[in-house]
mmCIF file of C-alpha atoms in Angstrom:
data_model
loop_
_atom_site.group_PDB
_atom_site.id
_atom_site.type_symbol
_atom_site.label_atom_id
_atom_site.label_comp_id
_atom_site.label_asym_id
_atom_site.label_seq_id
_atom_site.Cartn_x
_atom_site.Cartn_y
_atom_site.Cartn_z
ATOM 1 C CA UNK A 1 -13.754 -12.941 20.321
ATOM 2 C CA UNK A 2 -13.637 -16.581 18.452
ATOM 3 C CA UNK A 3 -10.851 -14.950 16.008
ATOM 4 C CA UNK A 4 -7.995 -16.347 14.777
ATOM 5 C CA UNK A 5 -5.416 -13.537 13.207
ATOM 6 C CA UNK A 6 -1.939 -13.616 12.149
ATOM 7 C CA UNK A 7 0.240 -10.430 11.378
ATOM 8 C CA UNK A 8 3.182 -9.765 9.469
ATOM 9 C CA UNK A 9 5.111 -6.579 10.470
ATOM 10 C CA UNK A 10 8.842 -6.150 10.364
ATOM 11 C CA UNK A 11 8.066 -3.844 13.281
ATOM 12 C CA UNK A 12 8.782 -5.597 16.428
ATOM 13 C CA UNK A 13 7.769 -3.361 19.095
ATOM 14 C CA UNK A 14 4.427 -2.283 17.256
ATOM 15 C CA UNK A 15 4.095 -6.115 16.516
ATOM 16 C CA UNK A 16 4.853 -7.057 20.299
ATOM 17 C CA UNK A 17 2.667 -3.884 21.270
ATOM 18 C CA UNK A 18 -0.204 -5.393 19.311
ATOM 19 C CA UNK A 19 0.048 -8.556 20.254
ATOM 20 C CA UNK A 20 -0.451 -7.799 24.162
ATOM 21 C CA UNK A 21 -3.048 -5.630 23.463
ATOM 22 C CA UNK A 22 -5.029 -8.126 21.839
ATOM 23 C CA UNK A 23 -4.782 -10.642 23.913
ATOM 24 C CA UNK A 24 -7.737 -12.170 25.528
ATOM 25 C CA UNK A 25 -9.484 -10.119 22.815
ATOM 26 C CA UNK A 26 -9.222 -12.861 19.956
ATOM 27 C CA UNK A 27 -8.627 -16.381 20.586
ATOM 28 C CA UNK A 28 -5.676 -16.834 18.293
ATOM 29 C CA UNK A 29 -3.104 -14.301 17.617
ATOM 30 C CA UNK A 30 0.233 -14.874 15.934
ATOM 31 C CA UNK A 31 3.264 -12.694 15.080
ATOM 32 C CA UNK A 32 5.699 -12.994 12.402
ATOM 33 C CA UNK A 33 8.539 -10.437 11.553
ATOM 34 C CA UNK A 34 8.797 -12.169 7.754
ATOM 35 C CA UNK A 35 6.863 -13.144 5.270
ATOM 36 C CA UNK A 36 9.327 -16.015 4.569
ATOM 37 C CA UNK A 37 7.417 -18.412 6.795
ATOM 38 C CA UNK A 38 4.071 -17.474 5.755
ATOM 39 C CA UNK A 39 3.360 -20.024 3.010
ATOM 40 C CA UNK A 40 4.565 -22.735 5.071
ATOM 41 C CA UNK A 41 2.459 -21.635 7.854
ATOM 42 C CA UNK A 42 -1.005 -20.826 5.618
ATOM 43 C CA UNK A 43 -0.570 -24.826 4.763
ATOM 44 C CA UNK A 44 -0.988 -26.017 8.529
ATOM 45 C CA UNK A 45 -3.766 -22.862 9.116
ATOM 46 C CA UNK A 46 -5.302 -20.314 7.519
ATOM 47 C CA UNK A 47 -6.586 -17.476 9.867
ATOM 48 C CA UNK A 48 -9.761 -15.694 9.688
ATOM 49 C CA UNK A 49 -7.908 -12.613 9.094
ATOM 50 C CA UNK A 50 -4.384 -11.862 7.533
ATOM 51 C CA UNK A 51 -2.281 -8.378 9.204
ATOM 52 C CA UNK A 52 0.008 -7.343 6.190
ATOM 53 C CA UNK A 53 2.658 -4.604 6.774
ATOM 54 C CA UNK A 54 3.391 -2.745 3.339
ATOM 55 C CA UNK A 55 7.050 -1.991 3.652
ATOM 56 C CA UNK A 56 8.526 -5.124 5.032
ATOM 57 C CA UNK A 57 12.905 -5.008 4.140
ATOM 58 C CA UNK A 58 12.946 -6.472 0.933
ATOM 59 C CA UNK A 59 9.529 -7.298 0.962
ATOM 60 C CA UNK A 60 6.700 -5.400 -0.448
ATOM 61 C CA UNK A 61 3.604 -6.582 1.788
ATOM 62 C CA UNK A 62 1.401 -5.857 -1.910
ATOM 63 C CA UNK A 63 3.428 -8.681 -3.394
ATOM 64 C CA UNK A 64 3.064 -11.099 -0.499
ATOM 65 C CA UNK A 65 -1.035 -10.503 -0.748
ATOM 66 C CA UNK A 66 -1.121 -10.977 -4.316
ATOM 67 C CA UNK A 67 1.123 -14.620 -4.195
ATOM 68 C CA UNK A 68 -1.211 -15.175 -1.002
ATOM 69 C CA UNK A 69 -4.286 -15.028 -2.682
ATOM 70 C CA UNK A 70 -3.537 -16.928 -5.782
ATOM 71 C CA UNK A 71 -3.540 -19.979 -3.168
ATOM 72 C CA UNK A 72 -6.358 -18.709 -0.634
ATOM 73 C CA UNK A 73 -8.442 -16.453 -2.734
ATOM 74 C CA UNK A 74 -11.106 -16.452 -0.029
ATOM 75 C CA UNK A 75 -8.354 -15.157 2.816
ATOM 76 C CA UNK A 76 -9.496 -11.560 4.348
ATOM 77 C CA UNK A 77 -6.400 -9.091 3.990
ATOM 78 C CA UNK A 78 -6.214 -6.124 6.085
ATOM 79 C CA UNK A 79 -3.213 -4.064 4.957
ATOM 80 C CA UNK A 80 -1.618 -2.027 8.249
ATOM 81 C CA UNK A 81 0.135 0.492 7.214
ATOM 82 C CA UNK A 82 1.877 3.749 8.665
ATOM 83 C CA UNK A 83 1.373 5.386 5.095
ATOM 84 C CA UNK A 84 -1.700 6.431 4.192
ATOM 85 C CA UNK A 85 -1.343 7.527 0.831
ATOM 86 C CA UNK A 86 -4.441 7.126 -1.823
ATOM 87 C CA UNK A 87 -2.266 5.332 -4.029
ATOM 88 C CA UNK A 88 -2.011 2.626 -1.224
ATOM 89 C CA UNK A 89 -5.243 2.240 -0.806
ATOM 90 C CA UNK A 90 -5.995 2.145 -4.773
ATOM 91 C CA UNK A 91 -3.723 -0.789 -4.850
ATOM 92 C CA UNK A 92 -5.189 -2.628 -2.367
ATOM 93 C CA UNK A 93 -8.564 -2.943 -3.711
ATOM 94 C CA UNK A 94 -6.897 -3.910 -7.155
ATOM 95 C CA UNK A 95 -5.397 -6.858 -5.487
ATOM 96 C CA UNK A 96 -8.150 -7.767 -3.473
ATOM 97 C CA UNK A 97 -7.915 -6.654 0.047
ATOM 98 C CA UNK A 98 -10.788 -6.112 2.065
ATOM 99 C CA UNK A 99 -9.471 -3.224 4.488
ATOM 100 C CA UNK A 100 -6.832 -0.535 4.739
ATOM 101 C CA UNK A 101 -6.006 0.835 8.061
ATOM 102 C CA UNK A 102 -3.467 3.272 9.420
ATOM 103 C CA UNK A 103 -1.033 2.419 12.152
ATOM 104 C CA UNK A 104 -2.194 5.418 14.466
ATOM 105 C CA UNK A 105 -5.758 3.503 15.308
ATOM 106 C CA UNK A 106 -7.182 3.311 18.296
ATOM 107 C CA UNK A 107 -7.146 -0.487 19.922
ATOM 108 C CA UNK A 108 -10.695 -0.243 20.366
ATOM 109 C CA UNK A 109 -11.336 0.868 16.308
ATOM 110 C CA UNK A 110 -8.662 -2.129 14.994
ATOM 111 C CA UNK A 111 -10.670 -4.632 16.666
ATOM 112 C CA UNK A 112 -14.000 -3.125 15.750
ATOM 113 C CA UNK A 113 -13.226 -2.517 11.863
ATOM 114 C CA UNK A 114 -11.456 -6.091 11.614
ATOM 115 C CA UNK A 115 -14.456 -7.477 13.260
ATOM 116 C CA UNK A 116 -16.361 -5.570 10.515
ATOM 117 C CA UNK A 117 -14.062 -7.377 8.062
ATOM 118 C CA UNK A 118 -14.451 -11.059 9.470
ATOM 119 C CA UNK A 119 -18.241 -10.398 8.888
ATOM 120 C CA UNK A 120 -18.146 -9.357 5.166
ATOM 121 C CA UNK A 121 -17.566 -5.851 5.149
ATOM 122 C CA UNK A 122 -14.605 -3.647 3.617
ATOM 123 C CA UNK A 123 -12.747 -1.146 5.413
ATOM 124 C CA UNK A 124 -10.464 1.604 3.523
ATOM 125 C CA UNK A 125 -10.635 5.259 3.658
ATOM 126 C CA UNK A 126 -13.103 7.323 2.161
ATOM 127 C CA UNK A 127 -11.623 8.896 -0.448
ATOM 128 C CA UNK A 128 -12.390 12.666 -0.840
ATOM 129 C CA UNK A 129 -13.760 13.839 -4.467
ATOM 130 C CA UNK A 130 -10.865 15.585 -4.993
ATOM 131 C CA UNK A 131 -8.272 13.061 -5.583
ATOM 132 C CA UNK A 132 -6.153 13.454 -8.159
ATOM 133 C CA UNK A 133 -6.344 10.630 -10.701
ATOM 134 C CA UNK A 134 -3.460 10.357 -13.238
ATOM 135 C CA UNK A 135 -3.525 8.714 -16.395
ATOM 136 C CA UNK A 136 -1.200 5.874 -16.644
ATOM 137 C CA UNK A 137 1.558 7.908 -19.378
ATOM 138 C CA UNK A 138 0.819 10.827 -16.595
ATOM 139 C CA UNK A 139 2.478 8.567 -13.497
ATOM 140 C CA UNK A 140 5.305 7.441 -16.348
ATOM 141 C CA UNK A 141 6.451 10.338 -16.757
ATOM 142 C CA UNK A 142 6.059 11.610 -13.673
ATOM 143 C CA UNK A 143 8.170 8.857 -12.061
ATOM 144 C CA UNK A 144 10.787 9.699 -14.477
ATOM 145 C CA UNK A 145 10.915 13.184 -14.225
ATOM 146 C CA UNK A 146 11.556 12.339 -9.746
ATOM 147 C CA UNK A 147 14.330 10.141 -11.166
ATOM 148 C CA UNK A 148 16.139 13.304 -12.625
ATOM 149 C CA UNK A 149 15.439 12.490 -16.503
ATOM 150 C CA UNK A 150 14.915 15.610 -18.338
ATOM 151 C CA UNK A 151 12.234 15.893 -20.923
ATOM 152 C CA UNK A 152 14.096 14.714 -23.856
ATOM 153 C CA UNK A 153 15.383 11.790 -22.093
ATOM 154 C CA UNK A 154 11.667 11.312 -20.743
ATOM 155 C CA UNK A 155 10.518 10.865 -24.327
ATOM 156 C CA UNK A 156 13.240 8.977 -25.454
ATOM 157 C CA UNK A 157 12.224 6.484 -23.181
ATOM 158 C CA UNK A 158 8.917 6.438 -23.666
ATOM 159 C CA UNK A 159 9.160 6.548 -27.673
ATOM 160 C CA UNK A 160 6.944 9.758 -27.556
ATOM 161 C CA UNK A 161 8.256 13.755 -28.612
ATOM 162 C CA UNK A 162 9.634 16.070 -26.644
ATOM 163 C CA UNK A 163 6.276 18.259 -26.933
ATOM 164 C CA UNK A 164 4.295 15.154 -25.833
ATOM 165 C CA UNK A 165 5.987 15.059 -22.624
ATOM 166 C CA UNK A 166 5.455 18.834 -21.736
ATOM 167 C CA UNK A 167 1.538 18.423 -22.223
ATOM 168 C CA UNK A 168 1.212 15.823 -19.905
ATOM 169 C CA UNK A 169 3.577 17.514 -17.541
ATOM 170 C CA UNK A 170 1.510 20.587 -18.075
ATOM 171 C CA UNK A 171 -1.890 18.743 -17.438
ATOM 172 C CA UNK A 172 -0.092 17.118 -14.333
ATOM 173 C CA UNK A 173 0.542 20.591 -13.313
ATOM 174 C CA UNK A 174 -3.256 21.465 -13.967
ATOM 175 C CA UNK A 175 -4.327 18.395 -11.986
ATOM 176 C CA UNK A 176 -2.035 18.810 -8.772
ATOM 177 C CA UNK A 177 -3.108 22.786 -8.916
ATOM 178 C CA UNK A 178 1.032 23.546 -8.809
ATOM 179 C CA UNK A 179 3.324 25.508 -11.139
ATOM 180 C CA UNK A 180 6.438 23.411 -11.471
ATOM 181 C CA UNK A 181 7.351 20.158 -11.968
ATOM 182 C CA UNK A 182 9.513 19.973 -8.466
ATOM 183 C CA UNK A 183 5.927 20.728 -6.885
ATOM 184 C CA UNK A 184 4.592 18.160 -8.931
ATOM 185 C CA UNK A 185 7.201 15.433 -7.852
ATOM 186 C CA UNK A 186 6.638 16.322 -4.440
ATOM 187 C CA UNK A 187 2.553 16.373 -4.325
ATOM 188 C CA UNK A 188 3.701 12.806 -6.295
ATOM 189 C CA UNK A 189 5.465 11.637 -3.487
ATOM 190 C CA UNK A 190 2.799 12.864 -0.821
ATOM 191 C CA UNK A 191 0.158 10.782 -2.734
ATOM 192 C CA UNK A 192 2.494 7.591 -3.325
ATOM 193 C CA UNK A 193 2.138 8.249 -7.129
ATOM 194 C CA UNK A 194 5.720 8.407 -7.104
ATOM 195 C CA UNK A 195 8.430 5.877 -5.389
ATOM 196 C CA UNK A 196 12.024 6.656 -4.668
ATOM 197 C CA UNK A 197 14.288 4.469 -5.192
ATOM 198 C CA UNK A 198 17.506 5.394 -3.092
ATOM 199 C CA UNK A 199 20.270 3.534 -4.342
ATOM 200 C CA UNK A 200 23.824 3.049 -2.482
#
């Protein structure tokens, strides 16, 4: 295939891994652990298609595509990801992406659906009818509430009462079909509404 791809995964093995199994599939395929060297490298080349990771260390493979495209807005991004949250996927097509595919693909399906991509066509998940879509206040206070902030504190921060903050957690509730707010945090989490931040 006359395809030229680079990847950036902070996964070696998968990266290694991918990178034999393409080969002699595409004409040009090339690995990088980092997305520190990726600017310099777009300058030289850009590839037909660009392999982001999501969680990369310290970087956040969303950021990278966004600063990527402000330079090559006409670049075809394929996020890779081992999550597959809805969220994810939401964000993606915000920013501009033109595919969302889980790690756990067949070899045979990665090369067909980024073949797909080269030619015009967007791959992501189809999104059942059932997804939950929260307001923007609802994933606010949601986040805070998974960061241990009781309601007061919740409203406090968002300059809004006390009561305010138990409706939406009540229509968040409604909306995830659970009865506390631990269940709600959790279904959060599941659906990458929510991010944890573990500190040390």
């Amino acid at each position: 295939m006359n395809m030229h791809i680079i990847l950036v995964d902070d996964h070696k093995l998968f990266a290694k891994s991918l990178e034999i199994s393409l080969k002699g599939q595409v004409d040009k395929f090339e690995v990088y652990t980092s997305p520190e060297q990726l600017s310099k490298v777009l300058e030289s080349r850009v590839p037909d298609i660009l392999l982001l990771d999501i969680h990369m260390g310290d970087y956040n493979g969303f950021d990278v595509a966004r600063e990527v495209l402000e330079s090559y807005a006409d670049l075809k991004i394929i996020f890779l990801s081992g999550y597959d949250l809805v969220e994810y996927h939401n964000r993606a097509i915000e920013i501009g992406a033109k595919g969302f595919i889980h790690k756990n693909i067949s070899l045979h399906d990665l090369v067909d659906q980024i073949e797909r991509v080269r030619s015009g066509g967007m791959i992501f998940p189809r999104s059942s009818s059932d997804i939950v879509q929260l307001t923007a206040r609802e994933k606010e206070v949601l986040q805070l509430m998974a960061e241990g902030l009781r309601q007061q504190d919740v409203a406090d921060r968002l300059f809004i009462s006390r009561r305010t903050v138990n409706n939406h957690i009540q229509m968040i509730n409604e909306k995830f079909h659970v009865n506390s707010t631990v269940s709600a945090i959790v279904k959060g989490i599941e659906l990458g509404i929510v991010t944890l931040n573990f500190r040390t």
